[in-house]
Amino acid sequence: MTTPSEIFDGPAITALGLAVSRSVESNRPDRLIDDPLARAFVTAAHINLPMRLDWPQRDEAVTATERLHLHGSRYIGLRTRFYDDLLISAAGTGIRQSVLIGAGLDTRAVRLALPATFHLLELDQSRLLAWKQEVLDAQLAIPRCRRSWIGTDLREDWPSELMRRGFDPGQPAAFIAEGLLPYLSPRERFRLVSQIDALAAPGSVLALDRIVGDPHAHGRVSRLSRDSGLDMTTLMASGENDDTAARMQADGWKIRETAVAHVAASYGRDLGDPFHVSRNASEPEPPWLETRFLQATR
Ligand SMILES: C[S@@+](CC[C@H](N)C(=O)[O-])C[C@H]1O[C@@H](n2cnc3c(N)ncnc32)[C@H](O)[C@@H]1O
């Protein structure tokens, strides 16, 4: 049997880090999401992470690394809510299937009020999704919609398996690639978008986030790795600019892109560093890279 330390020794550690952030967000009074299973995943993994699962009490001692993650959890809470709302809105327009590409430890099938006939298909590494199912079973977590998971390498032929598992390319779908693109090389991103393009019937939507033209990205990723205790330099694909939006436009998708600051403003979320006390010093750089949220329709 694969142990959690083997499962989380690689890209899956990012999924666990996001579960930590969702646990923190879920416990704040101004939370944008409520994801109790996030804590259950982190507890079940028994991995020693330099992160807290709750927002600290006033005057409680917090290390610099923990502060960095707590700050980042404000952004992850926002991002999760953005995709939650997109999925609910897609269901509202009559879409009845969705593919979470690189689903990680996402719990939308359990958390969101999706129609019982809605088919949510999760794609990620086999051993991560098999372990996730064990935790969901132990927590007696019941999906509100029809949930399927497909263990796969996203660099390979996952569309065939998707269709074998009930995805209907003749019907519109919501495709969500949340926090995924930075971990794929330009060639892998290109292939992924082409695969989605081939599966997307008219009326489909695709949502993703992509890192944009940050000339300091390489240095920032190194600093983030050092400060966060998670080695993003080896996990993230190296620096070339993400041209996914331009490519999709060329393929006939209608694109709308929004900067993080705009999304934050629309939810009333202050993304400033909550631990920044000195009024004289400028705000430290945030623990995420310059990102845009892309929504595309067919
Ligand atoms: C940053 S996490 C995002 C997870 C999830 N979307 C979320 O927001 O919580 C990236 C996910 O992509 C998955 N992933 C990265 N490369 C992959 C690949 N080649 N094949 C399958 N899954 C992959 C990782 O296992 C991880 O769960």
Short mmCIF file of C-alpha atoms and ligand atoms in Angstrom, two decimals:
data_model
loop_
_atom_site.label_atom_id
_atom_site.label_comp_id
_atom_site.label_asym_id
_atom_site.label_seq_id
_atom_site.Cartn_x
_atom_site.Cartn_y
_atom_site.Cartn_z
CA MET A 1 0.00 0.00 0.00
CA THR A 2 1.27 3.49 -0.84
CA THR A 3 1.95 5.58 2.24
CA PRO A 4 1.03 9.29 2.48
CA SER A 5 4.72 10.23 2.56
CA GLU A 6 5.18 8.50 -0.82
CA ILE A 7 2.00 10.09 -2.22
CA PHE A 8 2.98 13.58 -1.13
CA ASP A 9 6.58 13.30 -2.23
CA GLY A 10 6.11 15.26 -5.46
CA PRO A 11 3.48 17.53 -7.07
CA ALA A 12 0.73 16.20 -4.74
CA ILE A 13 2.31 18.12 -1.86
CA THR A 14 0.87 21.26 -3.45
CA ALA A 15 -2.63 19.77 -3.11
CA LEU A 16 -2.01 19.14 0.58
CA GLY A 17 -0.70 22.69 1.05
CA LEU A 18 -3.93 23.98 -0.51
CA ALA A 19 -5.96 21.84 1.90
CA VAL A 20 -4.11 23.58 4.76
CA SER A 21 -5.02 26.97 3.28
CA ARG A 22 -8.68 25.95 2.95
CA SER A 23 -8.72 24.78 6.54
CA VAL A 24 -7.43 28.20 7.65
CA GLU A 25 -9.91 30.03 5.42
CA SER A 26 -12.81 27.89 6.65
CA ASN A 27 -12.13 28.91 10.22
CA ARG A 28 -12.11 32.66 9.70
CA PRO A 29 -15.20 34.77 10.44
CA ASP A 30 -14.91 36.42 7.00
CA ARG A 31 -14.50 33.07 5.21
CA LEU A 32 -15.35 32.81 1.53
CA ILE A 33 -15.59 29.02 1.67
CA ASP A 34 -16.41 26.35 4.24
CA ASP A 35 -14.41 23.18 3.68
CA PRO A 36 -14.27 21.03 6.85
CA LEU A 37 -12.79 18.11 4.90
CA ALA A 38 -9.65 20.16 4.25
CA ARG A 39 -8.58 19.66 7.87
CA ALA A 40 -9.47 15.96 7.69
CA PHE A 41 -7.12 15.48 4.72
CA VAL A 42 -4.23 17.24 6.41
CA THR A 43 -4.73 15.33 9.66
CA ALA A 44 -4.94 11.99 7.81
CA ALA A 45 -1.73 12.70 5.86
CA HIS A 46 0.44 12.91 9.02
CA ILE A 47 2.95 15.04 7.13
CA ASN A 48 4.92 17.55 9.09
CA LEU A 49 4.26 20.87 7.34
CA PRO A 50 5.45 24.29 8.54
CA MET A 51 1.87 25.56 8.42
CA ARG A 52 -1.00 26.15 10.81
CA LEU A 53 -4.50 24.80 10.27
CA ASP A 54 -6.22 27.73 11.98
CA TRP A 55 -5.86 31.46 12.06
CA PRO A 56 -3.87 32.35 15.25
CA GLN A 57 -5.49 33.91 18.27
CA ARG A 58 -4.56 37.53 18.99
CA ASP A 59 -1.02 37.74 20.48
CA GLU A 60 -0.31 34.09 19.74
CA ALA A 61 3.28 33.48 18.60
CA VAL A 62 3.52 32.65 14.88
CA THR A 63 6.70 31.90 12.95
CA ALA A 64 7.64 33.83 9.80
CA THR A 65 6.94 30.73 7.67
CA GLU A 66 3.52 30.26 9.24
CA ARG A 67 2.75 33.94 8.62
CA LEU A 68 3.63 33.54 4.97
CA HIS A 69 1.23 30.60 4.61
CA LEU A 70 -1.51 32.38 6.53
CA HIS A 71 -1.18 35.35 4.20
CA GLY A 72 -1.31 32.95 1.20
CA SER A 73 -4.46 31.29 2.57
CA ARG A 74 -6.31 34.60 2.05
CA TYR A 75 -5.58 34.27 -1.67
CA ILE A 76 -6.37 30.54 -1.83
CA GLY A 77 -9.73 31.10 -0.11
CA LEU A 78 -10.55 33.69 -2.75
CA ARG A 79 -9.42 31.49 -5.61
CA THR A 80 -11.44 28.50 -4.36
CA ARG A 81 -14.55 30.65 -4.05
CA PHE A 82 -14.04 32.04 -7.55
CA TYR A 83 -14.16 28.53 -9.06
CA ASP A 84 -17.00 27.47 -6.73
CA ASP A 85 -19.11 30.31 -8.07
CA LEU A 86 -18.15 29.58 -11.63
CA LEU A 87 -19.27 25.96 -11.27
CA ILE A 88 -22.56 26.89 -9.60
CA SER A 89 -23.17 29.45 -12.32
CA ALA A 90 -22.41 26.87 -15.05
CA ALA A 91 -24.91 24.47 -13.45
CA GLY A 92 -27.40 27.37 -13.40
CA THR A 93 -27.12 27.70 -17.17
CA GLY A 94 -27.98 24.03 -17.63
CA ILE A 95 -24.49 22.50 -17.85
CA ARG A 96 -24.59 19.03 -16.29
CA GLN A 97 -20.97 17.85 -16.39
CA SER A 98 -17.65 19.24 -15.21
CA VAL A 99 -14.06 18.11 -15.31
CA LEU A 100 -11.69 19.19 -12.53
CA ILE A 101 -8.29 18.86 -14.19
CA GLY A 102 -5.70 18.36 -11.45
CA ALA A 103 -8.48 18.14 -8.83
CA GLY A 104 -6.13 17.49 -5.91
CA LEU A 105 -8.03 17.46 -2.60
CA ASP A 106 -10.89 19.58 -3.89
CA THR A 107 -14.25 18.80 -2.25
CA ARG A 108 -16.74 20.60 -4.51
CA ALA A 109 -18.70 17.40 -5.11
CA VAL A 110 -19.46 17.31 -1.38
CA ARG A 111 -19.61 21.02 -0.56
CA LEU A 112 -21.55 22.60 -3.41
CA ALA A 113 -25.29 22.45 -3.97
CA LEU A 114 -25.01 20.95 -7.44
CA PRO A 115 -27.95 19.05 -8.95
CA ALA A 116 -27.95 15.32 -8.16
CA THR A 117 -27.79 14.66 -11.93
CA PHE A 118 -24.64 16.77 -12.30
CA HIS A 119 -21.57 14.65 -13.18
CA LEU A 120 -18.33 15.93 -11.64
CA LEU A 121 -15.24 14.12 -12.92
CA GLU A 122 -11.96 14.59 -11.06
CA LEU A 123 -8.61 13.99 -12.74
CA ASP A 124 -5.32 13.73 -10.89
CA GLN A 125 -2.60 11.23 -10.04
CA SER A 126 -4.00 7.76 -9.22
CA ARG A 127 -2.42 7.32 -5.85
CA LEU A 128 -3.49 10.75 -4.64
CA LEU A 129 -7.11 10.21 -5.70
CA ALA A 130 -7.20 6.67 -4.26
CA TRP A 131 -5.98 8.04 -0.91
CA LYS A 132 -8.46 10.92 -1.13
CA GLN A 133 -11.29 8.39 -1.57
CA GLU A 134 -10.14 6.53 1.56
CA VAL A 135 -10.27 9.74 3.59
CA LEU A 136 -13.66 10.70 2.15
CA ASP A 137 -14.99 7.24 3.05
CA ALA A 138 -13.57 7.49 6.58
CA GLN A 139 -15.26 10.87 6.96
CA LEU A 140 -18.56 9.45 5.59
CA ALA A 141 -18.50 12.27 3.05
CA ILE A 142 -21.39 11.93 0.63
CA PRO A 143 -21.20 13.72 -2.75
CA ARG A 144 -24.27 15.78 -3.54
CA CYS A 145 -23.88 15.09 -7.24
CA ARG A 146 -22.53 12.16 -9.25
CA ARG A 147 -18.77 12.10 -8.64
CA SER A 148 -16.21 10.08 -10.60
CA TRP A 149 -12.46 10.15 -10.22
CA ILE A 150 -9.90 9.15 -12.78
CA GLY A 151 -6.31 8.49 -11.82
CA THR A 152 -4.14 9.60 -14.70
CA ASP A 153 -1.07 11.47 -15.78
CA LEU A 154 -2.36 14.66 -17.35
CA ARG A 155 0.45 14.54 -19.89
CA GLU A 156 -1.08 11.40 -21.36
CA ASP A 157 -4.30 10.31 -23.07
CA TRP A 158 -6.83 11.04 -20.32
CA PRO A 159 -9.73 12.05 -22.67
CA SER A 160 -10.35 8.40 -23.71
CA GLU A 161 -10.71 7.33 -20.08
CA LEU A 162 -12.87 10.40 -19.38
CA MET A 163 -15.34 9.28 -22.05
CA ARG A 164 -15.25 5.68 -20.85
CA ARG A 165 -16.30 7.02 -17.44
CA GLY A 166 -19.36 8.79 -18.79
CA PHE A 167 -18.20 12.20 -20.02
CA ASP A 168 -20.33 13.17 -23.02
CA PRO A 169 -18.42 15.29 -25.58
CA GLY A 170 -21.73 16.02 -27.28
CA GLN A 171 -22.92 18.03 -24.27
CA PRO A 172 -21.46 21.28 -22.89
CA ALA A 173 -19.19 21.02 -19.88
CA ALA A 174 -17.34 23.18 -17.37
CA PHE A 175 -13.62 22.48 -17.40
CA ILE A 176 -11.66 23.78 -14.43
CA ALA A 177 -7.86 23.78 -14.19
CA GLU A 178 -7.30 25.42 -10.82
CA GLY A 179 -3.72 26.07 -9.82
CA LEU A 180 -2.49 23.59 -12.42
CA LEU A 181 -0.84 25.37 -15.33
CA PRO A 182 2.29 26.51 -13.46
CA TYR A 183 3.20 22.83 -12.99
CA LEU A 184 3.08 22.02 -16.70
CA SER A 185 5.69 22.87 -19.31
CA PRO A 186 4.62 25.01 -22.31
CA ARG A 187 4.41 21.89 -24.46
CA GLU A 188 2.27 20.08 -21.83
CA ARG A 189 -0.01 23.11 -21.47
CA PHE A 190 -0.43 23.24 -25.23
CA ARG A 191 -1.39 19.57 -25.35
CA LEU A 192 -3.80 19.95 -22.42
CA VAL A 193 -5.60 22.89 -24.02
CA SER A 194 -5.84 21.00 -27.34
CA GLN A 195 -7.31 18.00 -25.50
CA ILE A 196 -9.91 20.22 -23.80
CA ASP A 197 -10.62 21.94 -27.09
CA ALA A 198 -11.43 18.59 -28.70
CA LEU A 199 -13.81 17.65 -25.86
CA ALA A 200 -15.67 20.95 -25.54
CA ALA A 201 -19.12 21.05 -27.16
CA PRO A 202 -20.63 24.49 -27.90
CA GLY A 203 -21.79 26.12 -24.67
CA SER A 204 -18.81 24.77 -22.69
CA VAL A 205 -16.76 26.91 -20.34
CA LEU A 206 -13.14 26.60 -19.31
CA ALA A 207 -11.67 28.35 -16.31
CA LEU A 208 -8.05 28.44 -15.26
CA ASP A 209 -5.49 30.65 -13.61
CA ARG A 210 -2.18 31.44 -15.20
CA ILE A 211 0.91 33.28 -14.15
CA VAL A 212 1.50 36.28 -16.36
CA GLY A 213 4.58 38.17 -17.47
CA ASP A 214 6.34 38.39 -14.12
CA PRO A 215 9.92 39.27 -15.09
CA HIS A 216 11.05 38.38 -11.59
CA ALA A 217 9.20 35.05 -11.44
CA HIS A 218 12.36 32.96 -11.21
CA GLY A 219 13.77 34.91 -8.27
CA ARG A 220 10.35 35.05 -6.62
CA VAL A 221 9.87 31.28 -6.86
CA SER A 222 13.31 30.75 -5.29
CA ARG A 223 12.50 33.14 -2.47
CA LEU A 224 9.09 31.59 -1.94
CA SER A 225 10.64 28.12 -1.79
CA ARG A 226 13.13 29.27 0.79
CA ASP A 227 10.58 31.15 2.90
CA SER A 228 7.69 28.68 2.66
CA GLY A 229 9.60 25.45 3.22
CA LEU A 230 8.07 23.98 0.02
CA ASP A 231 10.49 23.51 -2.85
CA MET A 232 8.52 25.17 -5.64
CA THR A 233 11.62 25.49 -7.81
CA THR A 234 11.54 21.77 -8.59
CA LEU A 235 7.74 21.47 -8.68
CA MET A 236 6.92 24.38 -10.97
CA ALA A 237 7.73 24.30 -14.66
CA SER A 238 10.49 26.72 -15.49
CA GLY A 239 9.66 30.26 -16.35
CA GLU A 240 8.56 30.64 -19.97
CA ASN A 241 5.63 32.94 -20.39
CA ASP A 242 2.22 31.29 -20.34
CA ASP A 243 0.59 32.03 -23.70
CA THR A 244 -2.50 29.88 -23.06
CA ALA A 245 -4.91 32.79 -23.48
CA ALA A 246 -3.59 33.76 -26.91
CA ARG A 247 -3.65 30.19 -28.09
CA MET A 248 -7.25 29.63 -26.95
CA GLN A 249 -8.35 32.82 -28.63
CA ALA A 250 -6.78 31.56 -31.85
CA ASP A 251 -8.77 28.31 -31.39
CA GLY A 252 -12.01 30.33 -31.32
CA TRP A 253 -12.65 30.55 -27.58
CA LYS A 254 -14.07 33.80 -26.23
CA ILE A 255 -11.75 34.84 -23.41
CA ARG A 256 -12.25 37.00 -20.37
CA GLU A 257 -9.27 37.52 -18.08
CA THR A 258 -9.30 39.15 -14.67
CA ALA A 259 -6.39 40.16 -12.45
CA VAL A 260 -6.30 38.81 -8.89
CA ALA A 261 -6.81 42.33 -7.48
CA HIS A 262 -10.08 42.69 -9.40
CA VAL A 263 -11.38 39.31 -8.29
CA ALA A 264 -10.42 40.20 -4.71
CA ALA A 265 -12.23 43.54 -4.95
CA SER A 266 -15.37 41.85 -6.27
CA TYR A 267 -15.49 39.64 -3.15
CA GLY A 268 -14.48 42.43 -0.77
CA ARG A 269 -11.30 40.55 0.12
CA ASP A 270 -8.30 42.48 1.37
CA LEU A 271 -5.21 40.64 0.15
CA GLY A 272 -2.74 42.87 1.94
CA ASP A 273 -0.32 41.19 4.33
CA PRO A 274 -2.34 40.80 7.55
CA PHE A 275 0.88 40.73 9.61
CA HIS A 276 2.41 43.87 8.15
CA VAL A 277 2.67 46.29 11.02
CA SER A 278 5.25 48.88 10.04
CA ARG A 279 3.57 51.86 8.38
CA ASN A 280 6.87 53.18 7.13
CA ALA A 281 8.05 50.08 5.33
CA SER A 282 6.46 49.17 1.99
CA GLU A 283 4.22 46.09 1.83
CA PRO A 284 6.26 42.89 1.44
CA GLU A 285 5.66 40.97 -1.78
CA PRO A 286 2.71 38.57 -1.52
CA PRO A 287 3.31 34.80 -1.35
CA TRP A 288 1.80 34.22 -4.79
CA LEU A 289 2.90 35.18 -8.28
CA GLU A 290 1.21 37.65 -10.60
CA THR A 291 -1.81 35.69 -11.77
CA ARG A 292 -4.84 36.13 -14.01
CA PHE A 293 -8.08 34.22 -13.85
CA LEU A 294 -9.23 33.17 -17.28
CA GLN A 295 -12.79 32.29 -18.22
CA ALA A 296 -13.36 31.04 -21.73
CA THR A 297 -16.56 30.12 -23.51
CA ARG A 298 -17.33 28.21 -26.62
C1 LIG B 1 -1.55 23.04 -7.04
S1 LIG B 1 -2.41 21.52 -7.04
C2 LIG B 1 -4.06 22.07 -7.38
C3 LIG B 1 -5.08 21.07 -6.88
C4 LIG B 1 -6.52 21.54 -6.95
N1 LIG B 1 -6.89 22.01 -8.27
C5 LIG B 1 -6.76 22.60 -5.91
O1 LIG B 1 -6.89 23.78 -6.27
O2 LIG B 1 -6.79 22.25 -4.74
C6 LIG B 1 -1.90 20.82 -8.57
C7 LIG B 1 -2.47 19.42 -8.76
O3 LIG B 1 -2.11 18.98 -10.06
C8 LIG B 1 -1.75 17.62 -9.99
N2 LIG B 1 -0.84 17.35 -11.10
C9 LIG B 1 0.25 18.09 -11.48
N3 LIG B 1 0.83 17.52 -12.54
C10 LIG B 1 0.08 16.42 -12.84
C11 LIG B 1 0.18 15.40 -13.84
N4 LIG B 1 1.15 15.41 -14.75
N5 LIG B 1 -0.75 14.42 -13.86
C12 LIG B 1 -1.73 14.38 -12.93
N6 LIG B 1 -1.88 15.32 -11.96
C13 LIG B 1 -0.98 16.31 -11.92
C14 LIG B 1 -1.07 17.46 -8.64
O4 LIG B 1 -1.13 16.11 -8.20
C15 LIG B 1 -1.91 18.40 -7.77
O5 LIG B 1 -2.97 17.74 -7.15
#
